[in-house]
């Protein structure tokens, strides 16, 4: 029996539970719950983004990158996903790719850097 109590209940119950585990820094448990939610509702961005964050914080950077790219396929101007992708790529030592994502995230947020007077 691989299922545990936190994988049962409505989607809303599991979403709440996943957020609770994430906030408690139990990232792998949060990821386990969120994986099921993402499978059930692949069109939802929030669970996929929190899943990516869970992977990022648990140093599963390849999985984080995969989920962030999936978010960006659905919503190319999701600035937080761009920021997280940039940070994920940085942690993987892929600085040039990271810089591109970080610039795009800043632009989508309206942060165009220091202005010259």
PDB file of C-alpha atoms in Angstrom:
ATOM      1  CA  UNK A   1       0.000   0.000   0.000  1.00  0.00           C
ATOM      2  CA  UNK A   2       1.805   3.118  -1.280  1.00  0.00           C
ATOM      3  CA  UNK A   3      -1.037   5.573  -0.732  1.00  0.00           C
ATOM      4  CA  UNK A   4      -1.086   7.579   2.443  1.00  0.00           C
ATOM      5  CA  UNK A   5      -3.823   9.629   4.049  1.00  0.00           C
ATOM      6  CA  UNK A   6      -2.711  12.898   2.496  1.00  0.00           C
ATOM      7  CA  UNK A   7      -3.339  11.595  -1.025  1.00  0.00           C
ATOM      8  CA  UNK A   8      -7.054  11.117  -0.330  1.00  0.00           C
ATOM      9  CA  UNK A   9      -9.921  13.576  -0.308  1.00  0.00           C
ATOM     10  CA  UNK A  10     -11.166  16.149  -2.750  1.00  0.00           C
ATOM     11  CA  UNK A  11      -8.844  18.112  -4.972  1.00  0.00           C
ATOM     12  CA  UNK A  12      -9.387  21.129  -2.716  1.00  0.00           C
ATOM     13  CA  UNK A  13      -8.446  19.067   0.361  1.00  0.00           C
ATOM     14  CA  UNK A  14      -5.281  17.827  -1.303  1.00  0.00           C
ATOM     15  CA  UNK A  15      -4.395  21.337  -2.527  1.00  0.00           C
ATOM     16  CA  UNK A  16      -4.685  22.641   1.036  1.00  0.00           C
ATOM     17  CA  UNK A  17      -2.643  19.718   2.330  1.00  0.00           C
ATOM     18  CA  UNK A  18       0.058  20.252  -0.309  1.00  0.00           C
ATOM     19  CA  UNK A  19       0.332  23.919   0.611  1.00  0.00           C
ATOM     20  CA  UNK A  20       0.597  22.986   4.282  1.00  0.00           C
ATOM     21  CA  UNK A  21       3.444  20.551   3.593  1.00  0.00           C
ATOM     22  CA  UNK A  22       5.179  23.088   1.353  1.00  0.00           C
ATOM     23  CA  UNK A  23       4.978  25.772   4.047  1.00  0.00           C
ATOM     24  CA  UNK A  24       6.365  23.245   6.544  1.00  0.00           C
ATOM     25  CA  UNK A  25       9.302  22.707   4.132  1.00  0.00           C
ATOM     26  CA  UNK A  26       8.245  19.110   3.528  1.00  0.00           C
ATOM     27  CA  UNK A  27       8.869  19.567  -0.172  1.00  0.00           C
ATOM     28  CA  UNK A  28       8.934  15.926  -1.227  1.00  0.00           C
ATOM     29  CA  UNK A  29       5.617  15.224   0.479  1.00  0.00           C
ATOM     30  CA  UNK A  30       4.129  18.330  -1.127  1.00  0.00           C
ATOM     31  CA  UNK A  31       5.453  17.167  -4.504  1.00  0.00           C
ATOM     32  CA  UNK A  32       3.885  13.754  -4.059  1.00  0.00           C
ATOM     33  CA  UNK A  33       0.470  15.294  -3.430  1.00  0.00           C
ATOM     34  CA  UNK A  34       0.843  17.902  -6.166  1.00  0.00           C
ATOM     35  CA  UNK A  35       1.869  15.315  -8.750  1.00  0.00           C
ATOM     36  CA  UNK A  36      -1.580  13.757  -8.509  1.00  0.00           C
ATOM     37  CA  UNK A  37      -3.299  17.125  -8.716  1.00  0.00           C
ATOM     38  CA  UNK A  38      -1.331  18.065 -11.828  1.00  0.00           C
ATOM     39  CA  UNK A  39      -2.283  14.789 -13.492  1.00  0.00           C
ATOM     40  CA  UNK A  40      -5.953  15.382 -12.691  1.00  0.00           C
ATOM     41  CA  UNK A  41      -6.025  19.003 -13.864  1.00  0.00           C
ATOM     42  CA  UNK A  42      -3.116  19.637 -16.244  1.00  0.00           C
ATOM     43  CA  UNK A  43      -4.637  22.944 -17.341  1.00  0.00           C
ATOM     44  CA  UNK A  44      -4.266  24.414 -13.837  1.00  0.00           C
ATOM     45  CA  UNK A  45      -1.129  26.541 -13.491  1.00  0.00           C
ATOM     46  CA  UNK A  46      -1.017  26.969  -9.690  1.00  0.00           C
ATOM     47  CA  UNK A  47      -0.524  23.283  -8.751  1.00  0.00           C
ATOM     48  CA  UNK A  48       2.094  22.825 -11.465  1.00  0.00           C
ATOM     49  CA  UNK A  49       3.941  25.952 -10.314  1.00  0.00           C
ATOM     50  CA  UNK A  50       3.916  24.823  -6.675  1.00  0.00           C
ATOM     51  CA  UNK A  51       5.080  21.386  -7.806  1.00  0.00           C
ATOM     52  CA  UNK A  52       7.992  23.019  -9.639  1.00  0.00           C
ATOM     53  CA  UNK A  53       8.823  25.041  -6.521  1.00  0.00           C
ATOM     54  CA  UNK A  54       8.722  21.855  -4.428  1.00  0.00           C
ATOM     55  CA  UNK A  55      11.159  20.192  -6.806  1.00  0.00           C
ATOM     56  CA  UNK A  56      13.393  23.282  -6.808  1.00  0.00           C
ATOM     57  CA  UNK A  57      13.571  23.416  -3.018  1.00  0.00           C
ATOM     58  CA  UNK A  58      14.290  19.690  -2.796  1.00  0.00           C
ATOM     59  CA  UNK A  59      17.101  20.068  -5.388  1.00  0.00           C
ATOM     60  CA  UNK A  60      15.319  18.028  -8.041  1.00  0.00           C
ATOM     61  CA  UNK A  61      16.275  20.620 -10.602  1.00  0.00           C
ATOM     62  CA  UNK A  62      15.598  18.580 -13.734  1.00  0.00           C
ATOM     63  CA  UNK A  63      12.040  17.945 -12.625  1.00  0.00           C
ATOM     64  CA  UNK A  64      11.624  21.595 -11.608  1.00  0.00           C
ATOM     65  CA  UNK A  65      12.789  22.706 -15.045  1.00  0.00           C
ATOM     66  CA  UNK A  66      10.396  20.284 -16.758  1.00  0.00           C
ATOM     67  CA  UNK A  67       7.387  21.550 -14.788  1.00  0.00           C
ATOM     68  CA  UNK A  68       8.335  25.206 -15.248  1.00  0.00           C
ATOM     69  CA  UNK A  69       8.643  24.746 -19.006  1.00  0.00           C
ATOM     70  CA  UNK A  70       5.205  23.099 -18.997  1.00  0.00           C
ATOM     71  CA  UNK A  71       3.788  26.150 -17.186  1.00  0.00           C
ATOM     72  CA  UNK A  72       5.401  28.435 -19.756  1.00  0.00           C
ATOM     73  CA  UNK A  73       3.971  26.406 -22.640  1.00  0.00           C
ATOM     74  CA  UNK A  74       0.515  27.175 -21.260  1.00  0.00           C
ATOM     75  CA  UNK A  75       1.254  30.754 -20.171  1.00  0.00           C
ATOM     76  CA  UNK A  76       4.377  32.226 -21.830  1.00  0.00           C
ATOM     77  CA  UNK A  77       4.133  35.505 -19.896  1.00  0.00           C
ATOM     78  CA  UNK A  78       3.944  33.917 -16.417  1.00  0.00           C
ATOM     79  CA  UNK A  79       6.759  36.007 -14.931  1.00  0.00           C
ATOM     80  CA  UNK A  80       7.170  33.987 -11.730  1.00  0.00           C
ATOM     81  CA  UNK A  81       7.641  30.777 -13.738  1.00  0.00           C
ATOM     82  CA  UNK A  82      10.272  32.594 -15.830  1.00  0.00           C
ATOM     83  CA  UNK A  83      12.017  33.776 -12.663  1.00  0.00           C
ATOM     84  CA  UNK A  84      11.975  30.269 -11.169  1.00  0.00           C
ATOM     85  CA  UNK A  85      13.218  28.774 -14.440  1.00  0.00           C
ATOM     86  CA  UNK A  86      16.073  31.283 -14.454  1.00  0.00           C
ATOM     87  CA  UNK A  87      16.983  30.393 -10.862  1.00  0.00           C
ATOM     88  CA  UNK A  88      16.733  26.676 -11.645  1.00  0.00           C
ATOM     89  CA  UNK A  89      19.036  27.043 -14.641  1.00  0.00           C
ATOM     90  CA  UNK A  90      21.486  29.062 -12.526  1.00  0.00           C
ATOM     91  CA  UNK A  91      21.638  26.271  -9.963  1.00  0.00           C
ATOM     92  CA  UNK A  92      22.403  23.864 -12.802  1.00  0.00           C
ATOM     93  CA  UNK A  93      25.304  26.077 -13.935  1.00  0.00           C
ATOM     94  CA  UNK A  94      23.530  27.104 -17.160  1.00  0.00           C
ATOM     95  CA  UNK A  95      24.120  30.837 -16.698  1.00  0.00           C
ATOM     96  CA  UNK A  96      23.542  32.034 -20.274  1.00  0.00           C
ATOM     97  CA  UNK A  97      20.146  30.308 -20.464  1.00  0.00           C
ATOM     98  CA  UNK A  98      19.320  31.571 -16.982  1.00  0.00           C
ATOM     99  CA  UNK A  99      20.141  35.172 -17.888  1.00  0.00           C
ATOM    100  CA  UNK A 100      17.685  35.078 -20.786  1.00  0.00           C
ATOM    101  CA  UNK A 101      14.869  33.789 -18.566  1.00  0.00           C
ATOM    102  CA  UNK A 102      15.646  36.281 -15.800  1.00  0.00           C
ATOM    103  CA  UNK A 103      15.615  39.215 -18.259  1.00  0.00           C
ATOM    104  CA  UNK A 104      12.270  38.056 -19.625  1.00  0.00           C
ATOM    105  CA  UNK A 105      10.835  37.718 -16.110  1.00  0.00           C
ATOM    106  CA  UNK A 106      11.968  41.241 -15.252  1.00  0.00           C
ATOM    107  CA  UNK A 107      10.478  42.619 -18.474  1.00  0.00           C
ATOM    108  CA  UNK A 108       7.129  40.914 -17.854  1.00  0.00           C
ATOM    109  CA  UNK A 109       7.115  42.435 -14.369  1.00  0.00           C
ATOM    110  CA  UNK A 110       7.874  45.868 -15.810  1.00  0.00           C
ATOM    111  CA  UNK A 111      11.348  45.984 -14.257  1.00  0.00           C
ATOM    112  CA  UNK A 112      13.605  47.311 -16.959  1.00  0.00           C
ATOM    113  CA  UNK A 113      16.549  47.940 -14.661  1.00  0.00           C
ATOM    114  CA  UNK A 114      18.195  51.184 -13.686  1.00  0.00           C
ATOM    115  CA  UNK A 115      17.226  54.129 -15.792  1.00  0.00           C
ATOM    116  CA  UNK A 116      19.677  56.726 -16.951  1.00  0.00           C
ATOM    117  CA  UNK A 117      18.708  60.341 -16.362  1.00  0.00           C
TER     118      UNK A 117
END
